[in-house]
Short mmCIF file of C-alpha atoms in Angstrom, two decimals:
data_model
loop_
_atom_site.label_atom_id
_atom_site.label_comp_id
_atom_site.label_asym_id
_atom_site.label_seq_id
_atom_site.Cartn_x
_atom_site.Cartn_y
_atom_site.Cartn_z
CA UNK A 1 68.75 127.33 91.96
CA UNK A 2 70.27 129.09 88.33
CA UNK A 3 73.52 130.90 87.45
CA UNK A 4 76.10 131.00 84.80
CA UNK A 5 79.73 131.01 85.70
CA UNK A 6 83.34 131.03 83.11
CA UNK A 7 84.85 127.43 82.86
CA UNK A 8 88.43 128.57 83.70
CA UNK A 9 86.87 129.78 87.25
CA UNK A 10 85.28 126.61 88.02
CA UNK A 11 87.90 124.27 86.39
CA UNK A 12 90.45 125.96 89.03
CA UNK A 13 87.73 125.25 91.76
CA UNK A 14 86.69 122.11 91.15
CA UNK A 15 90.46 120.89 90.83
CA UNK A 16 91.30 122.08 93.94
CA UNK A 17 88.35 119.96 96.01
CA UNK A 18 88.08 116.49 93.57
CA UNK A 19 91.52 114.86 95.29
CA UNK A 20 88.63 113.84 98.38
CA UNK A 21 86.22 112.00 96.06
CA UNK A 22 86.80 108.83 96.48
CA UNK A 23 85.50 106.47 93.17
CA UNK A 24 84.10 103.98 95.30
CA UNK A 25 82.15 105.38 98.13
CA UNK A 26 80.36 103.71 101.22
CA UNK A 27 77.66 106.90 100.50
CA UNK A 28 76.15 107.48 97.50
CA UNK A 29 76.47 111.73 99.05
CA UNK A 30 80.25 111.41 98.84
CA UNK A 31 80.53 111.11 94.91
CA UNK A 32 78.93 114.35 95.11
CA UNK A 33 79.97 117.73 95.23
CA UNK A 34 77.25 120.63 97.12
CA UNK A 35 77.25 123.89 94.91
CA UNK A 36 75.94 126.40 97.36
CA UNK A 37 75.85 129.80 95.12
CA UNK A 38 74.73 133.16 97.04
CA UNK A 39 74.79 136.69 96.19
CA UNK A 40 77.39 135.89 93.12
CA UNK A 41 79.57 133.68 94.51
CA UNK A 42 79.87 129.70 94.55
CA UNK A 43 80.61 127.99 97.17
CA UNK A 44 81.89 123.96 96.12
CA UNK A 45 81.92 121.38 98.91
CA UNK A 46 83.93 117.74 98.71
CA UNK A 47 84.55 115.25 101.52
CA UNK A 48 84.96 111.61 103.04
CA UNK A 49 84.01 112.25 106.29
CA UNK A 50 87.20 112.71 107.23
CA UNK A 51 88.96 115.50 105.22
CA UNK A 52 86.60 118.36 103.57
CA UNK A 53 87.53 121.09 101.64
CA UNK A 54 85.93 124.02 100.18
CA UNK A 55 86.64 126.49 96.96
CA UNK A 56 84.69 129.25 95.79
CA UNK A 57 84.32 130.66 92.32
CA UNK A 58 82.70 133.62 90.61
CA UNK A 59 79.55 133.25 89.35
CA UNK A 60 76.51 135.38 87.92
CA UNK A 61 73.68 134.14 89.81
CA UNK A 62 70.43 134.90 89.26
CA UNK A 63 68.55 131.93 91.95
CA UNK A 64 70.91 131.21 94.63
CA UNK A 65 70.32 128.09 95.67
CA UNK A 66 72.08 124.71 96.65
CA UNK A 67 72.33 122.01 95.04
CA UNK A 68 74.75 118.30 94.55
CA UNK A 69 76.25 116.73 91.68
CA UNK A 70 78.05 113.98 90.89
CA UNK A 71 81.87 115.45 91.16
CA UNK A 72 84.13 113.46 88.56
CA UNK A 73 80.98 113.61 86.28
CA UNK A 74 81.35 117.88 86.28
CA UNK A 75 84.76 118.68 86.87
CA UNK A 76 84.86 116.24 83.22
CA UNK A 77 82.61 118.54 81.58
CA UNK A 78 84.27 121.22 82.71
CA UNK A 79 87.89 119.80 81.24
CA UNK A 80 86.04 118.56 77.95
CA UNK A 81 84.48 122.24 76.73
CA UNK A 82 86.58 124.73 75.60
CA UNK A 83 88.71 128.02 77.01
CA UNK A 84 85.72 130.91 77.51
CA UNK A 85 83.28 129.13 77.63
CA UNK A 86 80.35 130.01 80.14
CA UNK A 87 78.26 127.80 82.07
CA UNK A 88 74.69 128.03 82.59
CA UNK A 89 73.40 125.94 85.72
CA UNK A 90 69.77 125.12 85.88
CA UNK A 91 67.83 122.35 88.08
CA UNK A 92 64.59 121.16 87.68
CA UNK A 93 63.26 118.27 90.17
CA UNK A 94 66.03 115.97 91.00
CA UNK A 95 67.51 116.65 87.96
CA UNK A 96 70.34 118.99 86.30
CA UNK A 97 71.02 121.03 82.96
CA UNK A 98 74.46 122.46 82.36
CA UNK A 99 74.88 124.74 79.50
CA UNK A 100 78.05 125.38 77.87
CA UNK A 101 78.22 126.62 74.24
CA UNK A 102 77.31 124.09 71.80
CA UNK A 103 76.63 120.95 74.53
CA UNK A 104 73.94 120.14 77.29
CA UNK A 105 74.12 117.75 80.40
CA UNK A 106 71.51 116.55 82.44
CA UNK A 107 72.66 115.04 85.05
CA UNK A 108 71.01 113.51 88.59
CA UNK A 109 71.55 115.11 91.78
CA UNK A 110 70.70 114.01 95.73
CA UNK A 111 69.34 116.05 98.14
CA UNK A 112 71.53 118.76 99.29
CA UNK A 113 70.21 118.45 102.87
CA UNK A 114 71.36 114.73 102.79
CA UNK A 115 75.21 115.96 102.39
CA UNK A 116 77.47 115.96 105.62
CA UNK A 117 79.13 119.10 106.12
CA UNK A 118 81.85 119.80 109.29
CA UNK A 119 80.40 121.80 111.92
CA UNK A 120 82.02 125.08 112.94
CA UNK A 121 85.20 124.19 114.83
CA UNK A 122 85.97 123.95 118.56
CA UNK A 123 88.60 126.39 118.28
CA UNK A 124 91.59 126.29 120.28
CA UNK A 125 94.43 128.03 117.96
CA UNK A 126 95.70 130.04 115.00
CA UNK A 127 98.51 129.93 113.31
CA UNK A 128 99.36 132.01 110.22
CA UNK A 129 102.77 131.47 108.44
CA UNK A 130 103.77 131.50 105.49
CA UNK A 131 103.04 128.26 102.81
CA UNK A 132 105.95 127.23 101.75
CA UNK A 133 107.65 126.75 105.05
CA UNK A 134 104.44 124.53 106.59
CA UNK A 135 104.85 123.02 102.87
CA UNK A 136 108.32 122.22 103.67
CA UNK A 137 107.76 120.00 107.12
CA UNK A 138 105.21 118.31 105.52
CA UNK A 139 107.73 117.25 102.59
CA UNK A 140 110.37 116.34 104.81
CA UNK A 141 108.31 114.66 107.30
CA UNK A 142 105.42 112.63 105.23
CA UNK A 143 106.68 110.08 104.09
CA UNK A 144 107.38 107.99 107.62
CA UNK A 145 103.80 108.15 108.00
CA UNK A 146 102.46 104.32 108.68
CA UNK A 147 99.62 102.88 106.10
CA UNK A 148 97.01 100.57 107.81
CA UNK A 149 99.17 100.15 111.04
CA UNK A 150 97.17 98.38 113.21
CA UNK A 151 97.92 101.55 116.07
CA UNK A 152 96.51 103.95 114.16
CA UNK A 153 98.19 107.36 116.03
CA UNK A 154 100.81 106.17 113.66
CA UNK A 155 99.01 106.28 110.34
CA UNK A 156 99.05 110.01 110.31
CA UNK A 157 101.63 112.95 111.32
CA UNK A 158 101.87 114.72 114.65
CA UNK A 159 101.93 118.38 114.89
CA UNK A 160 103.47 120.33 117.69
CA UNK A 161 103.49 123.47 119.02
CA UNK A 162 105.68 123.84 122.37
CA UNK A 163 105.03 127.78 122.63
CA UNK A 164 108.36 129.44 119.91
CA UNK A 165 108.48 125.78 117.11
CA UNK A 166 106.13 124.50 114.94
CA UNK A 167 107.02 120.00 114.80
CA UNK A 168 105.73 117.74 112.24
CA UNK A 169 106.83 114.58 113.60
CA UNK A 170 106.28 110.37 111.24
CA UNK A 171 107.34 107.35 112.27
CA UNK A 172 105.65 103.88 111.26
CA UNK A 173 107.59 101.80 113.99
CA UNK A 174 110.64 101.27 111.90
CA UNK A 175 111.73 104.70 110.95
CA UNK A 176 111.13 108.88 112.31
CA UNK A 177 111.09 111.96 110.79
CA UNK A 178 111.69 114.83 112.15
CA UNK A 179 111.61 118.49 110.79
CA UNK A 180 110.82 122.03 112.59
CA UNK A 181 110.55 125.60 112.41
CA UNK A 182 111.16 128.95 114.02
CA UNK A 183 107.33 130.45 114.88
CA UNK A 184 106.70 134.03 114.20
CA UNK A 185 104.44 134.32 116.92
CA UNK A 186 104.21 132.80 120.31
CA UNK A 187 101.64 130.04 119.84
CA UNK A 188 99.87 127.95 122.58
CA UNK A 189 101.65 124.37 123.42
CA UNK A 190 99.10 121.48 121.31
CA UNK A 191 99.49 118.31 119.94
CA UNK A 192 97.25 117.01 116.78
CA UNK A 193 97.69 113.93 114.39
CA UNK A 194 96.75 114.71 111.39
CA UNK A 195 95.39 111.36 109.26
CA UNK A 196 97.15 110.15 106.60
CA UNK A 197 94.72 111.51 103.59
CA UNK A 198 94.12 115.24 105.53
CA UNK A 199 98.65 115.67 105.40
CA UNK A 200 98.61 114.32 101.56
CA UNK A 201 95.19 116.97 100.46
CA UNK A 202 97.19 119.89 102.55
CA UNK A 203 100.64 118.95 101.25
CA UNK A 204 98.74 118.61 97.45
CA UNK A 205 96.97 122.26 98.16
CA UNK A 206 99.85 124.09 99.32
CA UNK A 207 101.95 126.41 97.24
CA UNK A 208 104.84 128.54 97.74
CA UNK A 209 103.48 132.01 98.04
CA UNK A 210 101.69 133.87 100.63
CA UNK A 211 100.54 132.58 104.13
CA UNK A 212 98.61 130.32 105.40
CA UNK A 213 96.60 130.49 108.68
CA UNK A 214 96.23 127.26 110.29
CA UNK A 215 93.54 126.78 113.07
CA UNK A 216 93.76 124.57 115.74
CA UNK A 217 90.70 122.85 117.40
CA UNK A 218 89.76 120.08 119.15
CA UNK A 219 88.48 117.43 116.86
CA UNK A 220 89.55 119.09 113.41
CA UNK A 221 92.15 121.25 111.67
CA UNK A 222 91.72 124.04 109.39
CA UNK A 223 93.82 125.72 106.93
CA UNK A 224 92.68 128.52 104.59
CA UNK A 225 95.05 128.52 101.86
CA UNK A 226 93.67 131.31 99.13
CA UNK A 227 90.14 130.53 98.02
CA UNK A 228 90.35 127.22 99.14
CA UNK A 229 89.68 126.61 103.01
CA UNK A 230 90.95 122.78 104.11
CA UNK A 231 89.48 120.72 107.34
CA UNK A 232 90.77 117.39 108.75
CA UNK A 233 89.33 115.18 111.60
CA UNK A 234 92.07 114.59 114.10
CA UNK A 235 92.81 111.05 115.08
CA UNK A 236 92.32 110.68 118.91
CA UNK A 237 94.68 108.73 120.08
CA UNK A 238 98.53 109.73 121.88
CA UNK A 239 101.72 109.89 119.68
CA UNK A 240 104.68 108.52 121.14
CA UNK A 241 107.56 110.34 123.22
CA UNK A 242 109.41 110.48 120.01
CA UNK A 243 112.44 112.01 121.44
CA UNK A 244 113.30 109.08 123.58
CA UNK A 245 113.87 107.44 119.87
CA UNK A 246 116.36 109.88 118.57
CA UNK A 247 119.31 109.81 119.44
CA UNK A 248 121.29 112.41 121.42
CA UNK A 249 125.01 112.39 120.68
CA UNK A 250 125.63 109.16 118.30
CA UNK A 251 129.56 108.32 118.61
CA UNK A 252 130.44 108.16 115.76
CA UNK A 253 129.44 110.05 112.80
CA UNK A 254 129.90 109.64 108.76
CA UNK A 255 130.12 112.26 106.16
CA UNK A 256 129.27 111.11 102.92
CA UNK A 257 128.40 113.17 99.29
CA UNK A 258 124.57 112.41 99.20
CA UNK A 259 124.26 111.49 95.77
CA UNK A 260 126.89 109.28 95.55
CA UNK A 261 125.53 107.30 98.68
CA UNK A 262 122.16 107.64 96.85
CA UNK A 263 123.59 106.13 93.88
CA UNK A 264 125.52 103.98 95.51
CA UNK A 265 122.65 102.13 97.64
CA UNK A 266 119.87 102.45 94.88
CA UNK A 267 122.58 100.33 92.96
CA UNK A 268 123.41 97.93 95.74
CA UNK A 269 120.00 97.50 96.43
CA UNK A 270 118.71 95.78 93.18
CA UNK A 271 119.97 92.86 94.39
CA UNK A 272 118.70 92.73 98.14
CA UNK A 273 115.35 91.52 99.14
CA UNK A 274 112.73 91.71 98.00
CA UNK A 275 110.58 91.80 100.77
CA UNK A 276 112.93 92.86 103.62
CA UNK A 277 115.32 94.93 101.89
CA UNK A 278 118.16 94.76 103.73
CA UNK A 279 121.37 96.08 103.14
CA UNK A 280 124.60 96.11 105.02
CA UNK A 281 126.84 98.60 105.61
CA UNK A 282 130.14 98.28 106.95
CA UNK A 283 132.67 101.21 108.17
CA UNK A 284 135.82 101.33 108.68
CA UNK A 285 138.63 104.71 108.08
CA UNK A 286 137.20 106.76 105.52
CA UNK A 287 135.59 104.14 103.83
CA UNK A 288 132.11 102.35 103.34
CA UNK A 289 131.17 99.12 102.37
CA UNK A 290 127.57 98.88 100.88
CA UNK A 291 126.60 94.96 101.12
CA UNK A 292 123.13 93.25 99.75
CA UNK A 293 122.57 89.56 99.24
CA UNK A 294 118.79 87.58 98.18
CA UNK A 295 117.26 84.17 98.62
CA UNK A 296 118.82 83.24 95.21
CA UNK A 297 122.30 83.37 96.00
CA UNK A 298 123.07 87.12 93.94
CA UNK A 299 125.25 89.37 95.80
CA UNK A 300 126.53 93.26 95.49
CA UNK A 301 128.63 94.94 96.82
CA UNK A 302 130.33 98.28 96.36
CA UNK A 303 132.36 100.48 98.23
CA UNK A 304 132.20 104.43 98.82
CA UNK A 305 134.67 106.98 100.15
CA UNK A 306 133.55 109.11 103.61
CA UNK A 307 135.20 110.87 105.56
CA UNK A 308 134.89 108.26 108.86
CA UNK A 309 137.23 107.97 111.98
CA UNK A 310 135.93 106.15 114.53
CA UNK A 311 136.38 102.42 114.67
CA UNK A 312 135.11 99.38 112.23
CA UNK A 313 131.31 98.44 112.41
CA UNK A 314 129.19 96.74 110.66
CA UNK A 315 124.68 97.45 110.58
CA UNK A 316 121.98 96.18 109.02
CA UNK A 317 119.40 99.00 107.91
CA UNK A 318 116.17 98.27 105.33
CA UNK A 319 117.79 100.30 102.08
CA UNK A 320 114.52 101.95 100.88
CA UNK A 321 114.22 103.89 104.58
CA UNK A 322 118.11 105.37 103.97
CA UNK A 323 116.97 106.41 100.61
CA UNK A 324 113.50 108.03 101.75
CA UNK A 325 115.83 110.17 104.31
CA UNK A 326 118.35 111.08 102.07
CA UNK A 327 116.41 112.63 99.78
CA UNK A 328 114.47 114.46 101.99
CA UNK A 329 118.54 115.83 103.25
CA UNK A 330 119.12 119.28 102.10
CA UNK A 331 122.70 120.30 100.62
CA UNK A 332 125.52 118.52 99.06
CA UNK A 333 126.46 116.41 102.00
CA UNK A 334 125.09 113.56 104.17
CA UNK A 335 126.09 112.91 107.94
CA UNK A 336 125.42 109.34 109.36
CA UNK A 337 125.67 109.01 113.08
CA UNK A 338 125.80 105.53 114.48
CA UNK A 339 126.35 103.90 118.26
CA UNK A 340 126.82 100.72 117.35
CA UNK A 341 125.21 97.92 115.34
CA UNK A 342 122.31 97.55 117.66
CA UNK A 343 121.24 100.91 117.37
CA UNK A 344 119.67 103.41 115.22
CA UNK A 345 121.11 106.05 113.14
CA UNK A 346 120.33 109.55 112.83
CA UNK A 347 120.86 111.12 109.45
CA UNK A 348 120.61 114.69 108.18
CA UNK A 349 122.95 117.77 106.81
CA UNK A 350 126.01 117.99 108.73
CA UNK A 351 125.24 119.80 111.85
CA UNK A 352 121.64 120.10 111.13
CA UNK A 353 118.65 119.71 114.15
CA UNK A 354 116.33 121.40 111.77
CA UNK A 355 115.53 118.04 110.10
CA UNK A 356 116.44 114.40 111.91
CA UNK A 357 115.86 111.12 110.11
CA UNK A 358 115.96 108.06 112.66
CA UNK A 359 116.38 104.56 111.09
CA UNK A 360 116.48 101.61 113.06
CA UNK A 361 118.91 98.39 112.72
CA UNK A 362 117.84 95.61 110.25
CA UNK A 363 119.19 91.82 111.38
CA UNK A 364 121.16 90.02 108.30
#
């Protein structure tokens, strides 16, 4: 195998896939990238057995073939060379030589036949939509995914089509985030759970220009984003019936300036209990009082002017969850729907239905 490539082309492809190469590996081959040269095109594959990324780069190939090279070392070599450098790769036994300018590097290889590659998808349907729309769905919900929860189906995001809408839902059992959009064309009803790592990689890859094609299979989901192909295993499990925990019509609505409320919550949270992050919201006509205290007997209190016409009410919430929801709401104002001191609140832009956030109450 022998080929040459421009540094810029190679570097862009390497940076697209390196995110799934873990620094600590269970299998040595997973620290490597699979480089396949064929008919003037180089295909670079990275995988952690859950997520696979494939990027391509233009090359001048003199001998087609496949080779695996240490991913992070190869990326560092490309980064260290000057712009405009042409890199030449050649293989001799279990070593690969890379030449660029006056530099020469010899890297150890592992057999390309040992590299795990995800088979072709058992395709069920393909959706085509603008990258910016899919990115918005992920950005508005990803923060509510669980981390290392024993309920493994919560350590990911639900991607759901119901024929006309595409919806993402994430929950860690204490809060829930939902965002949805109209689909350009009709789609079959389907629910899949994308694992946390896959969601974060997809977020990183998606831009704001151009379209993305999402192929949903029975065990995998695949997205083609420009020259990069993303494939992720799906979590095999049943996602909770999320619609049951979303308050349909909260009896009382608090409307506030989003930035003013966010800043007040951040200030009050300084003295909240570091472990539980609880904060009390006391509501009365057109006034919201935020209160926090901690085991050191320290207290913080702040009043915020709001639009509220209901009865007096006190309820406790995790301040981090409220701040995450406020950060995801679009617009200058935020509406918090509450029922009583023991019920979840619904956070959204006033009157909005496309993005909704649910936060469960806390006993303080």
